[in-house]
mmCIF file of C-alpha atoms in Angstrom:
data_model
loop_
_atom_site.group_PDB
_atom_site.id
_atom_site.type_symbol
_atom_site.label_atom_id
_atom_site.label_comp_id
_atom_site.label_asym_id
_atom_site.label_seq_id
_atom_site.Cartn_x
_atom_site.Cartn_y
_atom_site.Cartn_z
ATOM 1 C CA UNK A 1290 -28.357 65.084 -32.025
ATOM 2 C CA UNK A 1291 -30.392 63.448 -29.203
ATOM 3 C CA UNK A 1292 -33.715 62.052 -30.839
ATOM 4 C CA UNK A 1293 -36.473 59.774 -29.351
ATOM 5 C CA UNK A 1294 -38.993 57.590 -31.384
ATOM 6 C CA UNK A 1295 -42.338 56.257 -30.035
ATOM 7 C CA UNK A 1296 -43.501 53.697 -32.715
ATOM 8 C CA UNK A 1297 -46.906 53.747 -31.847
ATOM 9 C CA UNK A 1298 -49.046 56.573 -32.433
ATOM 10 C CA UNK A 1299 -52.475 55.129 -31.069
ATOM 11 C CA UNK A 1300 -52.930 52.234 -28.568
ATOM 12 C CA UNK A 1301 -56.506 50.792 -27.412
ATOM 13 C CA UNK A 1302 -56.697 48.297 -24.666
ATOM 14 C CA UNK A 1303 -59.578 47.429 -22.417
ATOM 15 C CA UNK A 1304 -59.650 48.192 -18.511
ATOM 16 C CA UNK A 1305 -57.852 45.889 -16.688
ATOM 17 C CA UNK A 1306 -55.421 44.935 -19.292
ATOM 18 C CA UNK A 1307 -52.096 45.108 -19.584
ATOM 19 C CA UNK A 1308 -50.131 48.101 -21.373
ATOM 20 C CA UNK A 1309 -46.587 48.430 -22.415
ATOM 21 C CA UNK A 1310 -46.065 51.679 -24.389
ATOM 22 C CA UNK A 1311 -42.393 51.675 -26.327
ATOM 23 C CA UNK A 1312 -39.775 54.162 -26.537
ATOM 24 C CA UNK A 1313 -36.426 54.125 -28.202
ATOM 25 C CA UNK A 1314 -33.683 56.760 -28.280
ATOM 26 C CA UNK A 1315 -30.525 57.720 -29.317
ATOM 27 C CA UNK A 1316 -27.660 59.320 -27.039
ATOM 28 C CA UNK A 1317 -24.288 59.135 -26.928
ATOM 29 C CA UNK A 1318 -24.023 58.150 -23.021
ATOM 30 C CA UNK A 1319 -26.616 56.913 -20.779
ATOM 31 C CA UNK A 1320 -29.081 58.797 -20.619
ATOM 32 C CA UNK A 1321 -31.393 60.225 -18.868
ATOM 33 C CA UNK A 1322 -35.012 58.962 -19.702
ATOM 34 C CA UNK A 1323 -38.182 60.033 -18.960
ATOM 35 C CA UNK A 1324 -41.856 59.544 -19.328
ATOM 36 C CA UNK A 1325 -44.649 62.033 -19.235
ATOM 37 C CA UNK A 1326 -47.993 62.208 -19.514
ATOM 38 C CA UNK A 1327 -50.750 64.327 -20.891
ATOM 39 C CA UNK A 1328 -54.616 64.742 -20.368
ATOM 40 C CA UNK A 1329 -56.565 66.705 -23.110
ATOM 41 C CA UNK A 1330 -55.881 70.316 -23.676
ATOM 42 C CA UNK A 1331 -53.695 70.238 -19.965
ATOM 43 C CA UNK A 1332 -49.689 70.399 -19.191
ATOM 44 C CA UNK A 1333 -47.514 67.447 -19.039
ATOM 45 C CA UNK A 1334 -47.437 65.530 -15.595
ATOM 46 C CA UNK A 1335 -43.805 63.560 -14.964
ATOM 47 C CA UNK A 1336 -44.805 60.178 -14.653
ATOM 48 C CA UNK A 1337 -41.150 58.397 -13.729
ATOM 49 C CA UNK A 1338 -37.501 59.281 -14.647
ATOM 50 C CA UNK A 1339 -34.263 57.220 -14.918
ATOM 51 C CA UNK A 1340 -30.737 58.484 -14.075
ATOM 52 C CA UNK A 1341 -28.983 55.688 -13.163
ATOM 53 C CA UNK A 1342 -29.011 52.516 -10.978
ATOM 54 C CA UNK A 1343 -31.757 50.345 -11.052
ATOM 55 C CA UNK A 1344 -33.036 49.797 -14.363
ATOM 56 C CA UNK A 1345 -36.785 49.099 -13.598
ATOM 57 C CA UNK A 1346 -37.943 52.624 -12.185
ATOM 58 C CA UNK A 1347 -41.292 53.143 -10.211
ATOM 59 C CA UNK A 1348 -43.541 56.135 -11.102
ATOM 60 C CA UNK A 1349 -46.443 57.358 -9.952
ATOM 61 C CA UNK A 1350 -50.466 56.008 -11.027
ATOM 62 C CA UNK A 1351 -49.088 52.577 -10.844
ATOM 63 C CA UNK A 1352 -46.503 52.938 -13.766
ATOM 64 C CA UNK A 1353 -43.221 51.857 -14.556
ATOM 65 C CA UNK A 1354 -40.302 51.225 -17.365
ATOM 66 C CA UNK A 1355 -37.153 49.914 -18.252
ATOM 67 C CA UNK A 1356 -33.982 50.975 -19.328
ATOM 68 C CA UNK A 1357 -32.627 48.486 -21.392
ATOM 69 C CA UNK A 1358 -29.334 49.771 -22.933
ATOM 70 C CA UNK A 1359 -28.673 47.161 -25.140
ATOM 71 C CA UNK A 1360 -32.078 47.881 -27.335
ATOM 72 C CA UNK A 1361 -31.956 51.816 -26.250
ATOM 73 C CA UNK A 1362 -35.224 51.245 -24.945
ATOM 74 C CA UNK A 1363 -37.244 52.754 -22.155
ATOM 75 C CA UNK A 1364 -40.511 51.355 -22.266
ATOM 76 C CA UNK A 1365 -43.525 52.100 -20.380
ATOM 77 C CA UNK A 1366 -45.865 49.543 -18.140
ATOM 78 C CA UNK A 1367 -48.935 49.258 -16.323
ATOM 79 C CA UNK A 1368 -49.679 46.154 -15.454
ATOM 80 C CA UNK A 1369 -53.795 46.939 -15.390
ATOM 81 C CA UNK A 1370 -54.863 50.041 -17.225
ATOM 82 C CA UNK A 1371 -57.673 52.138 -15.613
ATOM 83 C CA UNK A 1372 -60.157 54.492 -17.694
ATOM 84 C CA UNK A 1373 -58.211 57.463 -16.788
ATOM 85 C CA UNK A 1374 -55.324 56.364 -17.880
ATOM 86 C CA UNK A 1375 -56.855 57.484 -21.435
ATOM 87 C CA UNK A 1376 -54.449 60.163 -22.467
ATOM 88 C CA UNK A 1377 -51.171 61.208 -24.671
ATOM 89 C CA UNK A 1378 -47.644 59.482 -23.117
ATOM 90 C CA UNK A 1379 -44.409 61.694 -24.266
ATOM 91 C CA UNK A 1380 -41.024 60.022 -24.053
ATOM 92 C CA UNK A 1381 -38.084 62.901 -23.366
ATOM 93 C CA UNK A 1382 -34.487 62.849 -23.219
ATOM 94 C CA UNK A 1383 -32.019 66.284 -22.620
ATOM 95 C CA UNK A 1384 -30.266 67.703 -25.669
ATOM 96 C CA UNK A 1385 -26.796 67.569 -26.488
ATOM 97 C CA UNK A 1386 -25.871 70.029 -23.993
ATOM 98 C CA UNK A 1387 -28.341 68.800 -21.000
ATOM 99 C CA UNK A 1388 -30.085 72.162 -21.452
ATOM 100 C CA UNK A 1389 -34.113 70.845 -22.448
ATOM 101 C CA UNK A 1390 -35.601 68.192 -23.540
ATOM 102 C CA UNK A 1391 -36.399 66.505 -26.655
ATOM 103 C CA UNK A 1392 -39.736 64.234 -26.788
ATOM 104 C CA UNK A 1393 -41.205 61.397 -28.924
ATOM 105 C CA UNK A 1394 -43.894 62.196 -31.061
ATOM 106 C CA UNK A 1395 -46.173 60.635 -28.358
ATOM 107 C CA UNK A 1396 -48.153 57.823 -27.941
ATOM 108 C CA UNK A 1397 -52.422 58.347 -27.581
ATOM 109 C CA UNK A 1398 -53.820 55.710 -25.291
ATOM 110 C CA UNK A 1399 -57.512 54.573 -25.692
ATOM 111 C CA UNK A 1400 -59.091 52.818 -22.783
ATOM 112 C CA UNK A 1401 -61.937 50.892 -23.843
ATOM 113 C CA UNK A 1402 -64.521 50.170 -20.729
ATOM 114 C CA UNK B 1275 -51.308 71.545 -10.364
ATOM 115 C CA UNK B 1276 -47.344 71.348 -10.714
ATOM 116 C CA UNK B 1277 -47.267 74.905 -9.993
ATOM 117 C CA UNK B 1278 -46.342 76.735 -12.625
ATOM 118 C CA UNK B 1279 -49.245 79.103 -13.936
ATOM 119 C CA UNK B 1280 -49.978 80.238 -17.922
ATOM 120 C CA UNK B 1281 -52.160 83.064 -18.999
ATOM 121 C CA UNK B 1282 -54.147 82.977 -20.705
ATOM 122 C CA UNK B 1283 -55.431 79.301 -21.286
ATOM 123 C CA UNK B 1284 -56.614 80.186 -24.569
ATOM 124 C CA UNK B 1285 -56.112 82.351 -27.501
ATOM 125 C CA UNK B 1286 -58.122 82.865 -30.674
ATOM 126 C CA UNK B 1287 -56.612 85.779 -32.770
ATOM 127 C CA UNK B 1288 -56.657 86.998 -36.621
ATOM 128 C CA UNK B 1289 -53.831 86.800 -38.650
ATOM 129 C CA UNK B 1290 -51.444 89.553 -38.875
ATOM 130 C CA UNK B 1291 -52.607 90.312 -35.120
ATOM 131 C CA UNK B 1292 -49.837 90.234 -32.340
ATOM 132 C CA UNK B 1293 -50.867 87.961 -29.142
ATOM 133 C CA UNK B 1294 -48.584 88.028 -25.984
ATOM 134 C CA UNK B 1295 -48.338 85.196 -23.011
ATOM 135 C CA UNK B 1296 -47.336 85.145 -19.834
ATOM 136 C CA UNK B 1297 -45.700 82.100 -17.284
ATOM 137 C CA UNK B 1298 -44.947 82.155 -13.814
ATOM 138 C CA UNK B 1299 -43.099 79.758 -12.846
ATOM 139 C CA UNK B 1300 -42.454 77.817 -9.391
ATOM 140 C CA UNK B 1301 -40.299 80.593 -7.355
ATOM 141 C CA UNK B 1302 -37.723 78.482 -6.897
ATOM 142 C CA UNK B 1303 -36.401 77.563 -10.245
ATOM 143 C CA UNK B 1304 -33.863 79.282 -12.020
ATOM 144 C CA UNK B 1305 -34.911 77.834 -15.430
ATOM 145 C CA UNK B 1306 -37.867 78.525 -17.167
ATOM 146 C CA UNK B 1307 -38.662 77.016 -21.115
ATOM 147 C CA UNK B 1308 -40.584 77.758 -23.739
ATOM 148 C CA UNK B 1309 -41.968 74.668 -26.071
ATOM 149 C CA UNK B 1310 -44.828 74.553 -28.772
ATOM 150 C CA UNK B 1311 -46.725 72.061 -29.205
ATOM 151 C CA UNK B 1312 -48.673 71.040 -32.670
ATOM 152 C CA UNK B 1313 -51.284 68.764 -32.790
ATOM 153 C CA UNK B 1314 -50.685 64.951 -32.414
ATOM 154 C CA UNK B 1315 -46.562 65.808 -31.658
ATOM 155 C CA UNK B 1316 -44.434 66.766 -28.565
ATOM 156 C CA UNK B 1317 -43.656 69.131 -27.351
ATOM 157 C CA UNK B 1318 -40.314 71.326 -29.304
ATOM 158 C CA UNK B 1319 -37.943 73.376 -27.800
ATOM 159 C CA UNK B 1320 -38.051 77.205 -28.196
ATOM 160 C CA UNK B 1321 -35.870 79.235 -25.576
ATOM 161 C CA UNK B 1322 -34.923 78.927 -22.300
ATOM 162 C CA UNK B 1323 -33.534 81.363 -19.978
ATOM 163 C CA UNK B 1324 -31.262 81.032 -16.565
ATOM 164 C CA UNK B 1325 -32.888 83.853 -14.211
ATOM 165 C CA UNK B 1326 -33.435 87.048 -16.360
ATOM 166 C CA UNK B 1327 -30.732 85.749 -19.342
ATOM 167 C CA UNK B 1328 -32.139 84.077 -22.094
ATOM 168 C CA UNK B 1329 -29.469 81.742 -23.154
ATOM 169 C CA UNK B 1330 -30.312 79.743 -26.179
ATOM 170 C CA UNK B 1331 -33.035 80.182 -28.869
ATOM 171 C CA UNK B 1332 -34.236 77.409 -30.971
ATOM 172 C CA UNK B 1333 -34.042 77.934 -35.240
ATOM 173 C CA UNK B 1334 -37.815 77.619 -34.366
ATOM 174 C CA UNK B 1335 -38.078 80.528 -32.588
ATOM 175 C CA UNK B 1336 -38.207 83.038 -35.749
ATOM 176 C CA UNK B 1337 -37.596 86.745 -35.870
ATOM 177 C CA UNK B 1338 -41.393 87.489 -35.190
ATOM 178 C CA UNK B 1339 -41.322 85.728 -31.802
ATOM 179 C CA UNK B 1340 -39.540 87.369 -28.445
ATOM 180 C CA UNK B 1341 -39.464 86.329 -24.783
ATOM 181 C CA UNK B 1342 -38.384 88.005 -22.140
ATOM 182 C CA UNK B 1343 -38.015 87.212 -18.360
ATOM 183 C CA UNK B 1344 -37.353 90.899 -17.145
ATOM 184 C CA UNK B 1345 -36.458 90.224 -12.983
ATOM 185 C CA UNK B 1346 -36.174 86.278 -13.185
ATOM 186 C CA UNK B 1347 -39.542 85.508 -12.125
ATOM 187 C CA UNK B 1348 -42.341 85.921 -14.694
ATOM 188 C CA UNK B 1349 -41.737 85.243 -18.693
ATOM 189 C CA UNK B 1350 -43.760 86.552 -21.711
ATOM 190 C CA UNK B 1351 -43.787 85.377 -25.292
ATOM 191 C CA UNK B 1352 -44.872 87.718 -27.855
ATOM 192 C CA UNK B 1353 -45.904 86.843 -31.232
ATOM 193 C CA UNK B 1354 -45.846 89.453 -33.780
ATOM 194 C CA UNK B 1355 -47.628 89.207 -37.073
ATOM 195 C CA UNK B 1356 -49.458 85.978 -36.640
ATOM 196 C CA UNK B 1357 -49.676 82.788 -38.967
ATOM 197 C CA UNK B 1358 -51.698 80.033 -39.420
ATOM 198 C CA UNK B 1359 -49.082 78.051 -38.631
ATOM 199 C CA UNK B 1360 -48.488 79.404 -35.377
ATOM 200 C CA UNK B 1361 -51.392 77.574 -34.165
ATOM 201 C CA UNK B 1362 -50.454 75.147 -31.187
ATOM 202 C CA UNK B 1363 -50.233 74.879 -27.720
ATOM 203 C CA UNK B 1364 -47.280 77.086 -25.966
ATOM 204 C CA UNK B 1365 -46.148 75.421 -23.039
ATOM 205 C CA UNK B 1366 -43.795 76.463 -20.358
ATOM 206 C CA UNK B 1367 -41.924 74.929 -17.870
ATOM 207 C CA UNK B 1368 -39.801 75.492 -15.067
ATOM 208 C CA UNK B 1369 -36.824 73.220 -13.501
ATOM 209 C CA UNK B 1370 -33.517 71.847 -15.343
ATOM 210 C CA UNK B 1371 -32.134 68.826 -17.249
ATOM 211 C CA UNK B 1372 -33.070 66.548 -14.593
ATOM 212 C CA UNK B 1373 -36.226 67.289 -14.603
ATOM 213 C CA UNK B 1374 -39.198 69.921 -15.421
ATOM 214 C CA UNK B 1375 -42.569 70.885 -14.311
ATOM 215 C CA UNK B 1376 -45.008 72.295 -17.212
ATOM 216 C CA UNK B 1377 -47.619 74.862 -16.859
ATOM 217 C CA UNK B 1378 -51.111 74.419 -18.365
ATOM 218 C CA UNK B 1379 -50.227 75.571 -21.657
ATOM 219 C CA UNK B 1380 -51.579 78.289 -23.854
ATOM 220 C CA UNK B 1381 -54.029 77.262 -26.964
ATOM 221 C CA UNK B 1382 -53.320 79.595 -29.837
ATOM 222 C CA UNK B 1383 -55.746 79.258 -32.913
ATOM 223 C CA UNK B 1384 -54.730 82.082 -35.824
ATOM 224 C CA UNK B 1385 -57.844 82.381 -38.048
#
């Protein structure tokens, strides 16, 4: 079965810095990969997604990750984190049969001012 | 606002009661899920259905909870005989394996 870790429950950084948010994954092809993200008590917002092709994808608020195949990574990046970037980040993959999606256990970002 | 709409946005109930909630979806999209939520994980897979059919149920979704999608548009998921442990956040979303647009959410507490 498809599964995705995120070893990091709880990240702080300070505005401005840097942010790299990790996300490994098992699947028996390449996958597809993607990263969401959600505010407190709201929905989850698609933040980029990786099919194939380029390996560094562009998402939207400034993000962007990886796929690294060799370490079945996707990992998340910001190169210089904003206040409202404070929020939950959910790594996803499809199931088995492509049907829905299984997610990380998530990753709570802290922005300190 | 990815346009998919949940009702209601919260839910505070007694156990033993039955709650019911409702999604619609973006028009377009044939698929609509159902995930929970529990606090500090992501989101699991419940059921999803292709227009009206609901086509796979998670072991998750136990014999007290149904969803329906009765003309392909709408979706409700009913809750009978409430836990404690159904406490979470029900989210639904609309789209396919490529990719999926999530409503709101609904906040159930069981007290």
């Amino acid at each position: 079965a498809q599964s995705v870790t995120q070893p990091d429950i709880h990240i702080t950084v300070s505005e401005g810095a840097s942010l790299e948010l990790r996300c490994n994954y098992s699947y028996g092809a390449t996958p597809y990969l993607f990263w969401y993200v959600q505010s407190p008590g709201q929905g989850l917002q698609l933040l980029l997604k990786y099919f194939s092709g380029d390996t560094l994808v562009q998402g939207i608020k400034g993000f962007e990750a990886e796929f690294k195949r060799s370490q079945s990574s996707f990992n998340l990046r910001k190169p210089s984190v904003h206040w409202s970037d404070a929020a939950e980040y959910f790594c996803a993959v499809p199931d088995n049969y492509g049907q829905n999606f299984v997610f990380g256990p998530g990753t709570r970002l802290s922005v300190l001012p | 606002d990815t346009g998919v709409s949940q009702d209601p946005r919260h839910k505070i109930t007694k156990r033993g009661q039955n709650v019911t909630f409702r999604c619609d979806p973006i028009s377009e999209h044939n698929r609509l899920y159902w995930y929970r939520q529990t606090l500090g994980q992501g989101p699991e897979f419940l059921t999803y259905f292709q227009n009206e059919a609901q086509l796979e149920k998670s072991r998750l979704l136990s014999d007290r909870f149904s969803a329906e999608r009765p003309k392909g548009s709408f979706s409700t998921l009913e809750i009978q005989r409430t836990e404690q442990g159904d406490s979470a956040m029900y989210l639904c979303a609309t789209g396919n394996s490529n990719e999926q647009f999530f409503g709101p959410g609904t906040r159930l507490t069981v007290l």
